[in-house]
CSV table of C-alpha atoms in Angstrom, one decimal:
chain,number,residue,atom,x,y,z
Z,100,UNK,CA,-33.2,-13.3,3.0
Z,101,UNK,CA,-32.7,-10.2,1.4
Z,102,UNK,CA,-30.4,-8.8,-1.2
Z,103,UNK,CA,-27.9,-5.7,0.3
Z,104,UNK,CA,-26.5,-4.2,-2.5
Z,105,UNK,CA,-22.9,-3.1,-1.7
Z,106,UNK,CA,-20.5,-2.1,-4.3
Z,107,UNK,CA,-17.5,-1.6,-1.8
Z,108,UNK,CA,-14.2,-2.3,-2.2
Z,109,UNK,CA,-13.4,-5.5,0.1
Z,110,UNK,CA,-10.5,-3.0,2.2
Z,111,UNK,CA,-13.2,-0.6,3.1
Z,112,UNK,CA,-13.1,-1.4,6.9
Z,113,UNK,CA,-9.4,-0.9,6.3
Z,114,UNK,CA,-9.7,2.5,4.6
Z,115,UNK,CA,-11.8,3.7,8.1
Z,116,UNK,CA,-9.3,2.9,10.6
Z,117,UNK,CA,-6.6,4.2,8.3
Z,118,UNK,CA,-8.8,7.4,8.3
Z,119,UNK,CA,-9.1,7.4,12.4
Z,120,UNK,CA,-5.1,6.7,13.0
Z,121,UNK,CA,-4.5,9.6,10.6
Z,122,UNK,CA,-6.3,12.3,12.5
Z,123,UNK,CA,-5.4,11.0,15.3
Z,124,UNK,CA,-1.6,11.5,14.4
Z,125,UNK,CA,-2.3,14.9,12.9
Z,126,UNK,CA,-3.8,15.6,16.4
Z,127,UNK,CA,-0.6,14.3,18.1
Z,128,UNK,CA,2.0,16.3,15.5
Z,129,UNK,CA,3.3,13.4,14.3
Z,130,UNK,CA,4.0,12.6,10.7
Z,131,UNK,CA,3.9,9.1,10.1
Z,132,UNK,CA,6.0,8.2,6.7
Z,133,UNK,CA,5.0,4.9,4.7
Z,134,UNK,CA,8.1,3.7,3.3
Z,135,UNK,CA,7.0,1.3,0.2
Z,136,UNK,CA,10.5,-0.5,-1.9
Z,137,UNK,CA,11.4,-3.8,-3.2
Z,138,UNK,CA,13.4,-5.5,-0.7
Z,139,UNK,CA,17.5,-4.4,-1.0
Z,140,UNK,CA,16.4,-1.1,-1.8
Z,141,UNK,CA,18.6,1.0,0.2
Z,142,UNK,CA,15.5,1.4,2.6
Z,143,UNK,CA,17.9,1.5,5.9
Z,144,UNK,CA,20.8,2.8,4.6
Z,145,UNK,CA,18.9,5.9,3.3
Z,146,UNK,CA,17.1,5.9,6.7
Z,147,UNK,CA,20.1,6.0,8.6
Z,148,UNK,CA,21.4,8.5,6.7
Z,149,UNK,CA,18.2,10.7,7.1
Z,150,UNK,CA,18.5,10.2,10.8
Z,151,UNK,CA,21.8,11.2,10.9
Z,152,UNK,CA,21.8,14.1,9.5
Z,153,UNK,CA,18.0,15.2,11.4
Z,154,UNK,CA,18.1,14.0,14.5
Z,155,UNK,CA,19.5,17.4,15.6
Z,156,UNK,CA,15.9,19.2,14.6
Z,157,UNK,CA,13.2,16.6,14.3
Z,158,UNK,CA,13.0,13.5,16.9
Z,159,UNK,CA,12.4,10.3,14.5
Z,160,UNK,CA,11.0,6.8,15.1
Z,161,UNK,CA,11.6,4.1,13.1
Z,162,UNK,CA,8.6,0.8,13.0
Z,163,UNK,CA,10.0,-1.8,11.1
Z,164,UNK,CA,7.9,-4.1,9.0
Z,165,UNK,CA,10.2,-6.7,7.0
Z,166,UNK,CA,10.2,-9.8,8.1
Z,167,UNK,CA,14.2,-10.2,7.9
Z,168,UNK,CA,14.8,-7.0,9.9
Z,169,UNK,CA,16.3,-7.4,13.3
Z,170,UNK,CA,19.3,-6.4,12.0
Z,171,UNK,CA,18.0,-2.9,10.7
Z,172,UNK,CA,16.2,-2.0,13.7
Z,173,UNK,CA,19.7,-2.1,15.8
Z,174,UNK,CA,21.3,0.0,12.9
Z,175,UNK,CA,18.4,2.4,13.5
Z,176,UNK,CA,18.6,2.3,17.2
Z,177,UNK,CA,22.4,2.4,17.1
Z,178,UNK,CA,21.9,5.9,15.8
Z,179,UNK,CA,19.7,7.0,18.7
Z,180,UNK,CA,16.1,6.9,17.0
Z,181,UNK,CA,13.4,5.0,18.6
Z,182,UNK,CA,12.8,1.7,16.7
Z,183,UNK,CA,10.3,-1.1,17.0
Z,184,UNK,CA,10.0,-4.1,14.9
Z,185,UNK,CA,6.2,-5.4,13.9
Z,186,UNK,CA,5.4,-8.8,12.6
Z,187,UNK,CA,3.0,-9.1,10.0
Z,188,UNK,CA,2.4,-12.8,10.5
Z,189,UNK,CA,3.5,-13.9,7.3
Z,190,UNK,CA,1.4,-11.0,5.7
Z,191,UNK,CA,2.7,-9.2,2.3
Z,192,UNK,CA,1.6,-6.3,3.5
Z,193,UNK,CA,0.8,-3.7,6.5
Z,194,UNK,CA,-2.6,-2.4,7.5
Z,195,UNK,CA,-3.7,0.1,9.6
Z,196,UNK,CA,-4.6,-1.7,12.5
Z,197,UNK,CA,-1.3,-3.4,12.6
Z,198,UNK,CA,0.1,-0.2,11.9
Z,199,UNK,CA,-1.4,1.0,15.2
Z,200,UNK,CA,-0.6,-2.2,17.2
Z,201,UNK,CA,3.0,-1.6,16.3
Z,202,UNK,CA,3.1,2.4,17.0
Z,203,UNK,CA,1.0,2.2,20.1
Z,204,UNK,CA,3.7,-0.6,21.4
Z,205,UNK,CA,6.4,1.6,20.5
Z,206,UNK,CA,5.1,5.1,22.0
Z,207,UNK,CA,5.0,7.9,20.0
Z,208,UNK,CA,5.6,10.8,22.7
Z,209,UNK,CA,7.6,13.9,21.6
Z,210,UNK,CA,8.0,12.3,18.0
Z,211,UNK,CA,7.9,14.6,15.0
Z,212,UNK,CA,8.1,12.2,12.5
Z,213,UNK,CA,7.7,8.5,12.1
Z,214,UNK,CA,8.6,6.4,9.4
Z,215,UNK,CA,7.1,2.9,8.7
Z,216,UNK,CA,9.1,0.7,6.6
Z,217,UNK,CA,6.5,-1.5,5.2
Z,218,UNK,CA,7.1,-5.0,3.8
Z,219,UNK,CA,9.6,-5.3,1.1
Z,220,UNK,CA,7.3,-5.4,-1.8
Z,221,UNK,CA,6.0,-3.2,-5.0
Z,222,UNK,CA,2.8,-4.3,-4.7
Z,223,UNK,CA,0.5,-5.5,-2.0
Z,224,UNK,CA,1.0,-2.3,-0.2
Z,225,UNK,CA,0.2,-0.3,-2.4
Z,226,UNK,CA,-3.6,-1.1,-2.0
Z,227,UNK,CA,-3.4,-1.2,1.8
Z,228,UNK,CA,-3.2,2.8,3.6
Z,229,UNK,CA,-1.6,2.9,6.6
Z,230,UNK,CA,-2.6,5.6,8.1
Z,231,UNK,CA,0.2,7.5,7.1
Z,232,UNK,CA,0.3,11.2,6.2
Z,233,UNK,CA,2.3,10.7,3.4
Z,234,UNK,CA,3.6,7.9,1.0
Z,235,UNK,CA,7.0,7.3,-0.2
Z,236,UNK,CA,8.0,4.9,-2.8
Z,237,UNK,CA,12.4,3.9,-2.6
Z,238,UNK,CA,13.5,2.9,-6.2
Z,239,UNK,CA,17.1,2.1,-6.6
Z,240,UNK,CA,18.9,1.9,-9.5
Z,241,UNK,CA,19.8,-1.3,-9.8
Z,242,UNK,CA,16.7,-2.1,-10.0
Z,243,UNK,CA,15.8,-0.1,-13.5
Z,244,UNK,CA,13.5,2.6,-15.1
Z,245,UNK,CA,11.0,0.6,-16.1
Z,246,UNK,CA,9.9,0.0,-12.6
Z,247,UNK,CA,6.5,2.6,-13.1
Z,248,UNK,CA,5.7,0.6,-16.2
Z,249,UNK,CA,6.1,-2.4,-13.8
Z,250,UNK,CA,4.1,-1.4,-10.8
Z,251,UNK,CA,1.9,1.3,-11.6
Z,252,UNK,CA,-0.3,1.6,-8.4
Z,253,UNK,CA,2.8,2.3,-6.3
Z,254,UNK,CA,3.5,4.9,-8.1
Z,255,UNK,CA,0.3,6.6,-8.5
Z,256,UNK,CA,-0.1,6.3,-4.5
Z,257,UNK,CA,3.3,7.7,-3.8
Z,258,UNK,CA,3.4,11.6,-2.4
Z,259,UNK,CA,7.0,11.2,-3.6
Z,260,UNK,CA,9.5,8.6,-5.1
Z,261,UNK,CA,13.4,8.7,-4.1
Z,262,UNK,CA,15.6,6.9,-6.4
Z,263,UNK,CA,18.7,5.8,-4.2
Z,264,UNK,CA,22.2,4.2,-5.3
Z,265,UNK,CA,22.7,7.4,-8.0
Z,266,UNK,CA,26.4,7.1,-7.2
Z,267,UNK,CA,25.5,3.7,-9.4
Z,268,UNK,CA,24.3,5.3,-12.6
Z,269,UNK,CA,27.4,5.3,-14.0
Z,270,UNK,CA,27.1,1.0,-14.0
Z,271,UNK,CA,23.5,0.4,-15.0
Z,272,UNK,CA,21.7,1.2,-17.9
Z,273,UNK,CA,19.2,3.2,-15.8
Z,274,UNK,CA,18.5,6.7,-17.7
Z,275,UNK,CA,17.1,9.4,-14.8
Z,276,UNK,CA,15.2,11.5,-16.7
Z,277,UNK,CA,13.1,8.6,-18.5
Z,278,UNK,CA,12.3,6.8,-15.0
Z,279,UNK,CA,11.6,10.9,-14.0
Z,280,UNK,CA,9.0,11.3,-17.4
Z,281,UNK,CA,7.6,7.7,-16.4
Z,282,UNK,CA,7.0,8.3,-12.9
Z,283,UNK,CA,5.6,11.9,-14.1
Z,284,UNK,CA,2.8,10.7,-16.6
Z,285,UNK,CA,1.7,8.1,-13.9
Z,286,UNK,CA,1.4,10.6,-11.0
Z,287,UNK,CA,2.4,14.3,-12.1
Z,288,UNK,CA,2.6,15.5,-8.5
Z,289,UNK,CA,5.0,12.7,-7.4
Z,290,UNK,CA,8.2,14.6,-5.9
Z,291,UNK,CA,11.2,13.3,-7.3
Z,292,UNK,CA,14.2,13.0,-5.0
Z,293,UNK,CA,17.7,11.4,-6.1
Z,294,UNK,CA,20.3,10.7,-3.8
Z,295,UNK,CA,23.2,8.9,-2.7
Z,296,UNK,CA,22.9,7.9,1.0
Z,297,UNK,CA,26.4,6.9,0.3
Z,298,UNK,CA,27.9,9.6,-0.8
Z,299,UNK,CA,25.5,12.1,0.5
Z,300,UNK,CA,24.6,13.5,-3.0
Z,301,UNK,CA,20.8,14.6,-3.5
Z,302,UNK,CA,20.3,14.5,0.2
Z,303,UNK,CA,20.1,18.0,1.6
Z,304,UNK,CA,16.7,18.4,-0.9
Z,305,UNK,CA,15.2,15.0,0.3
Z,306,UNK,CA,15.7,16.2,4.0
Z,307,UNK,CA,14.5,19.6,3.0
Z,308,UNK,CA,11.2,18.6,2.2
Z,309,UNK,CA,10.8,16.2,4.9
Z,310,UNK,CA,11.3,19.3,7.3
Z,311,UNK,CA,8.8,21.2,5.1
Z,312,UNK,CA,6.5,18.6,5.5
Z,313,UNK,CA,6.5,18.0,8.8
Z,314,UNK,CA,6.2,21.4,10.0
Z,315,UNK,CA,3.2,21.7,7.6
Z,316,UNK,CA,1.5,18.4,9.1
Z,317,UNK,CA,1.9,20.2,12.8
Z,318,UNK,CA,0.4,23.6,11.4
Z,319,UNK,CA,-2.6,22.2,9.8
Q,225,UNK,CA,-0.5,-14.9,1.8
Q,226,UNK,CA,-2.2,-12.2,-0.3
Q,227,UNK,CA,-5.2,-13.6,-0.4
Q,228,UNK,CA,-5.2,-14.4,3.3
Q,229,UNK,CA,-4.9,-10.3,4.1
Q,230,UNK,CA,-7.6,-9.6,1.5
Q,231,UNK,CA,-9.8,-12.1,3.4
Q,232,UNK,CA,-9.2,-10.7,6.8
Q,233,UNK,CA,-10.3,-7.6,5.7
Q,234,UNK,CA,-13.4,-8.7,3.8
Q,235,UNK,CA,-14.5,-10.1,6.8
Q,236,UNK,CA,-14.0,-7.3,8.8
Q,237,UNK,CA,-16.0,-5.4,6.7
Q,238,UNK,CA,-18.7,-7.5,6.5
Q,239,UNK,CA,-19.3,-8.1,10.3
Q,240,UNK,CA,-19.2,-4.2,10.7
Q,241,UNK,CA,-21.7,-4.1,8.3
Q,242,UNK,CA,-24.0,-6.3,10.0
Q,243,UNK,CA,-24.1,-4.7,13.3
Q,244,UNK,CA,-24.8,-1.6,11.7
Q,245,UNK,CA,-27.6,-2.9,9.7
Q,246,UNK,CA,-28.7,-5.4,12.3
Q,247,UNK,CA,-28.1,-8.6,10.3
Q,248,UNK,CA,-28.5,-12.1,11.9
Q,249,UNK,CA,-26.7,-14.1,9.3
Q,250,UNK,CA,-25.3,-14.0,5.7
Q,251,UNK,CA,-26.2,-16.5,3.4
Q,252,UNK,CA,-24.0,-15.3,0.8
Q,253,UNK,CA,-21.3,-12.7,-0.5
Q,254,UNK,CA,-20.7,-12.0,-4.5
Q,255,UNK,CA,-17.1,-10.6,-5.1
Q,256,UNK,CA,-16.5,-9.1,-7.9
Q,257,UNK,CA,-13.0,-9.9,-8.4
Q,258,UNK,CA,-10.5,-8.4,-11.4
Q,259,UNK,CA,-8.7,-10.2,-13.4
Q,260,UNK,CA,-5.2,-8.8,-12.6
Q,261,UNK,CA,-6.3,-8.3,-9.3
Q,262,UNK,CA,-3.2,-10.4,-8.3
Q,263,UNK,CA,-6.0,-12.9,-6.5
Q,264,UNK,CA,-6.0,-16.4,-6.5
Q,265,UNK,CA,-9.0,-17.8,-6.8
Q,266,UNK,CA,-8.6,-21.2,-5.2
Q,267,UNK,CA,-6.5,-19.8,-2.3
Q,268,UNK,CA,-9.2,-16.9,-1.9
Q,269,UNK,CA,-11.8,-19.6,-1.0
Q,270,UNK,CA,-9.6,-22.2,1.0
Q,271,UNK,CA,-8.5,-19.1,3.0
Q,272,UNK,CA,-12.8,-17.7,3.0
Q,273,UNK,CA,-13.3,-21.3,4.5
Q,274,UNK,CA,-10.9,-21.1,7.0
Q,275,UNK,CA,-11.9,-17.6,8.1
Q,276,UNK,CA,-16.1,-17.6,8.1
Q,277,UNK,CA,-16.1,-20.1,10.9
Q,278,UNK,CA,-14.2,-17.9,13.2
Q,279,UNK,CA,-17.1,-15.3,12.4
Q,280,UNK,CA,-20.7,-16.1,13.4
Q,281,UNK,CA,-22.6,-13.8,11.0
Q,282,UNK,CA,-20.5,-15.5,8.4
Q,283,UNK,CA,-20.9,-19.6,9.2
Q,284,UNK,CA,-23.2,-20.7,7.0
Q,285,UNK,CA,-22.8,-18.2,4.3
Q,286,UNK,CA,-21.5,-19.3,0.9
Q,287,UNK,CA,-19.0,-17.0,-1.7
Q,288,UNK,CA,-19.7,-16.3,-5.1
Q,289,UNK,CA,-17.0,-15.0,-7.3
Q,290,UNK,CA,-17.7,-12.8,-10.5
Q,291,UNK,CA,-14.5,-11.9,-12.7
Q,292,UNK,CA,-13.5,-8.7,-14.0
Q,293,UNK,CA,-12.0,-8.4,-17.2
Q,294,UNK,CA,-9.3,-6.5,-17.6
Q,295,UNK,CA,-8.7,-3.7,-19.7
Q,296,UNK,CA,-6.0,-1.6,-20.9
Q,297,UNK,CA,-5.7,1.7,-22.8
Q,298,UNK,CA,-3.2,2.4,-25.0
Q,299,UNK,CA,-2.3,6.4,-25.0
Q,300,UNK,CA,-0.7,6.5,-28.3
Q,301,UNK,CA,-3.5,5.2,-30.2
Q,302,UNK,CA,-6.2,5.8,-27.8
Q,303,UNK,CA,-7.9,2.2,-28.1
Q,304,UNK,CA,-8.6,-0.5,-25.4
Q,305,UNK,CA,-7.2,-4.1,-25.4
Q,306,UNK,CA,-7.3,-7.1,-23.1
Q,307,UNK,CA,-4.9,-7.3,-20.8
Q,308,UNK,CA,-4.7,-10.7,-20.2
Q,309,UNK,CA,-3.7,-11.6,-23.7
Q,310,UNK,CA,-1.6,-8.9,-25.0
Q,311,UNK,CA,0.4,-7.5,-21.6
Q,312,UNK,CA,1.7,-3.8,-22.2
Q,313,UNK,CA,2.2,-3.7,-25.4
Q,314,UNK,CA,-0.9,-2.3,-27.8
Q,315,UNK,CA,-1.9,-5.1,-30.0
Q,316,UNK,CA,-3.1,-2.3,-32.6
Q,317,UNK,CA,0.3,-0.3,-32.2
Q,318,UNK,CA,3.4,-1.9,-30.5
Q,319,UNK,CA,3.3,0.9,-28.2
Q,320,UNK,CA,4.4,0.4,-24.9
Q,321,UNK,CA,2.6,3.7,-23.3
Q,322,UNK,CA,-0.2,2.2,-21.7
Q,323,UNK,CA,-1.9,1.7,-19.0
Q,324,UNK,CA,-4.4,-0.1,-16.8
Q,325,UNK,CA,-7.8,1.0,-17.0
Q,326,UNK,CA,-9.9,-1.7,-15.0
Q,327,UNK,CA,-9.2,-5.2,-13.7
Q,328,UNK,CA,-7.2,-4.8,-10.6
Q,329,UNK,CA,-9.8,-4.1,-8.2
Q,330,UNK,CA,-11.7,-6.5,-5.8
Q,331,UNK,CA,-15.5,-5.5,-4.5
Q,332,UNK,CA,-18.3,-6.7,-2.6
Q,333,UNK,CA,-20.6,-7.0,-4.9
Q,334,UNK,CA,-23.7,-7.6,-2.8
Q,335,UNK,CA,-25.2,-10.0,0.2
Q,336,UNK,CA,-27.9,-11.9,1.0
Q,337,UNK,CA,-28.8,-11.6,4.6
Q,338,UNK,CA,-31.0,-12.3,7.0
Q,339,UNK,CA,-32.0,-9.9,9.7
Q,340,UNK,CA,-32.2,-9.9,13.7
Q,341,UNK,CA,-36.3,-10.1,14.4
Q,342,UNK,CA,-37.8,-6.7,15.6
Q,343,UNK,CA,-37.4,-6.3,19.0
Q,344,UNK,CA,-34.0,-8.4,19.9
C-alpha cells in the first residue's frame, strides 16, 4: 500500500459538479438563485411577492427544498411560476447533484431566473454550493441582529442578505443598522436589501437588482 | 443527518479519485476533522460503516479521525483563544468582536491504497 497525500476538503467532488451545473446554466441564461433562511423566514411570502410583481419581465421558476413545503409550492404555482418540489431524503442540506435532479425534473426552458429554496437551515448549507450563480441569505426580524455573530459562514457566502418582516421593527428589539455593520465586517460586499413583502416597502430595490443581475448573468 | 450528507460526499470523492489514479482498494482514509465542525464523531463512523460497503474501492478500508482545534481571533485585542472553552467572547477582553479562524473544516487528510497491477 501506498500513502496518497490529499489535503482536500471531503465536498470536493461536490464543489466540481457545482462548477459544471453552473456553466451549464450560464450557457442556458438562466440564473439560478440559492435561497438560504431559518425556517419561518418569510422565504415564500417574499417569493411570492417577487413573482408578482416580475413575472411581467423575467419568467421565474421556483424548486422547493423544505421538507414541509407542499403547501408553498401551490402558493408559488398559484401565481403562475413554474414550481417543483425536491426531497432531500432526510438531508439538512442541498447539493448540486440534487440540485440538478430536481431542475432537470422540472425543465428549465425559456427561464430567466430560478430560485432554489434550500432547506430551512443557517447552517449546513452554507458549506454545500449548489450550483447557483448567486447566493442569498433571508433574515427576518424576528429572528434578531445577532444572527451574523450566530452563523458566520452564511453570511460570508451570501452575494446578498434581505432582511424581511421590516414592517416588524417597530416590535422587536432588532436595530438595522447594527445587523447592517455586522453583516458588513463579515462580508463587505454582501448587498443589503430590507423589505416588507407585506407591505411592499424595500421591494422595488430588491427586484431592481435581481433584474440587474440577471441580465448581467445572460450577457457574460 | 449531517454527518450522513458529509459521508456521501466523502465517498464520492474518494471513488473518483481512484479511477483517476487507478486504485484497486483503500485500506484507509485520515480525516482531519475540526472541532466546531458541527461533526459527530460517532455518527460520522456508524454512517462511514454503513456507506463503504455499498462502495467496492472502499470495503475493507478503515477511517482514522484527527481533530482540529479550534481557534478564534479576537479583533479588539488581536489575540487567539480556544473556542471550545471560551465561545465568542475574548477570554483576554470580554469583547464580543470575534471571529473564527480555524476549526470548522473537514479534510481528507491522506490514503493508503493499493493500486490496479500494470496492464489490467
Amino acid at each position: 500500500m501506498k500513502v496518497i497525500e490529499l489535503h482536500k476538503s471531503v465536498t470536493a467532488s461536490n464543489d466540481a459538479d457545482a462548477e459544471a451545473l453552473r456553466q451549464e446554466l450560464k450557457q442556458r441564461g438562466t440564473l439560478l438563485i440559492n435561497l438560504m433562511s431559518s425556517p419561518g423566514s418569510g422565504k415564500t411570502t417574499l417569493l411570492s411577492r417577487t413573482i408578482q410583481d416580475l413575472k411581467d419581465e423575467l419568467k421565474i421558476a421556483v424548486l422547493e427544498a423544505d421538507i414541509e413545503s407542499a403547501v408553498d409550492a401551490e402558493r408559488i404555482e398559484a401565481l403562475g411560476a413554474r414550481s417543483i418540489q425536491v426531497h432531500t431524503d432526510g438531508m439538512c442540506h442541498m447539493d448540486a447533484g440534487m440540485t440538478r435532479q430536481g431542475l432537470e425534473a422540472m425543465g428549465l426552458e425559456q427561464i430567466d431566473l430560478a430560485f432554489l429554496e434550500n432547506v430551512g437551515n443557517l447552517i449546513c448549507p452554507a458549506e454545500y454550493d449548489t450550483g447557483a450563480g448567486k447566493n442569498v441569505m433571508i433574515l427576518s426580524v424576528p429572528e434578531g441582529d445577532d444572527k451574523p455573530l450566530k452563523y458566520p459562514l452564511m453570511f460570508q457566502k451570501s452575494d446578498a442578505l434581505v432582511i424581511t418582516k421590516i414592517d416588524a421593527l417597530g416590535y422587536f428589539d432588532f436595530d438595522l443598522e447594527q445587523c447592517r455593520k455586522r453583516a458588513l465586517k463579515l462580508n463587505p460586499n454582501i448587498q443589503i436589501f430590507a423589505v416588507s413583502a407585506k407591505t411592499g416597502d424595500g421591494m422595488k430595490k430588491w427586484e431592481d437588482w435581481l433584474k440587474k443581475e440577471t441580465s448581467a448573468w445572460k450577457a457574460q | 443527518m449531517h454527518e450522513m450528507g458529509i459521508v456521501m460526499h466523502l465517498a464520492k470523492t474518494l471513488d473518483e479519485l481512484a479511477e483517476e489514479q487507478n486504485i484497486a482498494k483503500i485500506g484507509s482514509v485520515t480525516l482531519q476533522v475540526g472541532e466546531v465542525s458541527g461533526i459527530m464523531t460517532d455518527l460520522f463512523v456508524d454512517a462511514w460503516d454503513y456507506f463503504k460497503v455499498k462502495h467496492p474501492v472502499l470495503t475493507e478500508s478503515q477511517l482514522k479521525l484527527e481533530t482540529i482545534k479550534a481557534v478564534t481571533y479576537c479583533e479588539a485585542c488581536g489575540k487567539t483563544y480556544e473556542t471550545v472553552r471560551f465561545g465568542r467572547t475574548c477570554p483576554y477582553c470580554q469583547s464580543g468582536e470575534t471571529y473564527l479562524v480555524m476549526g470548522n473544516q473537514c479534510i481528507i487528510k491522506e490514503i493508503e491504497a493499493e493500486e490496479n497491477e500494470e496492464g489490467q
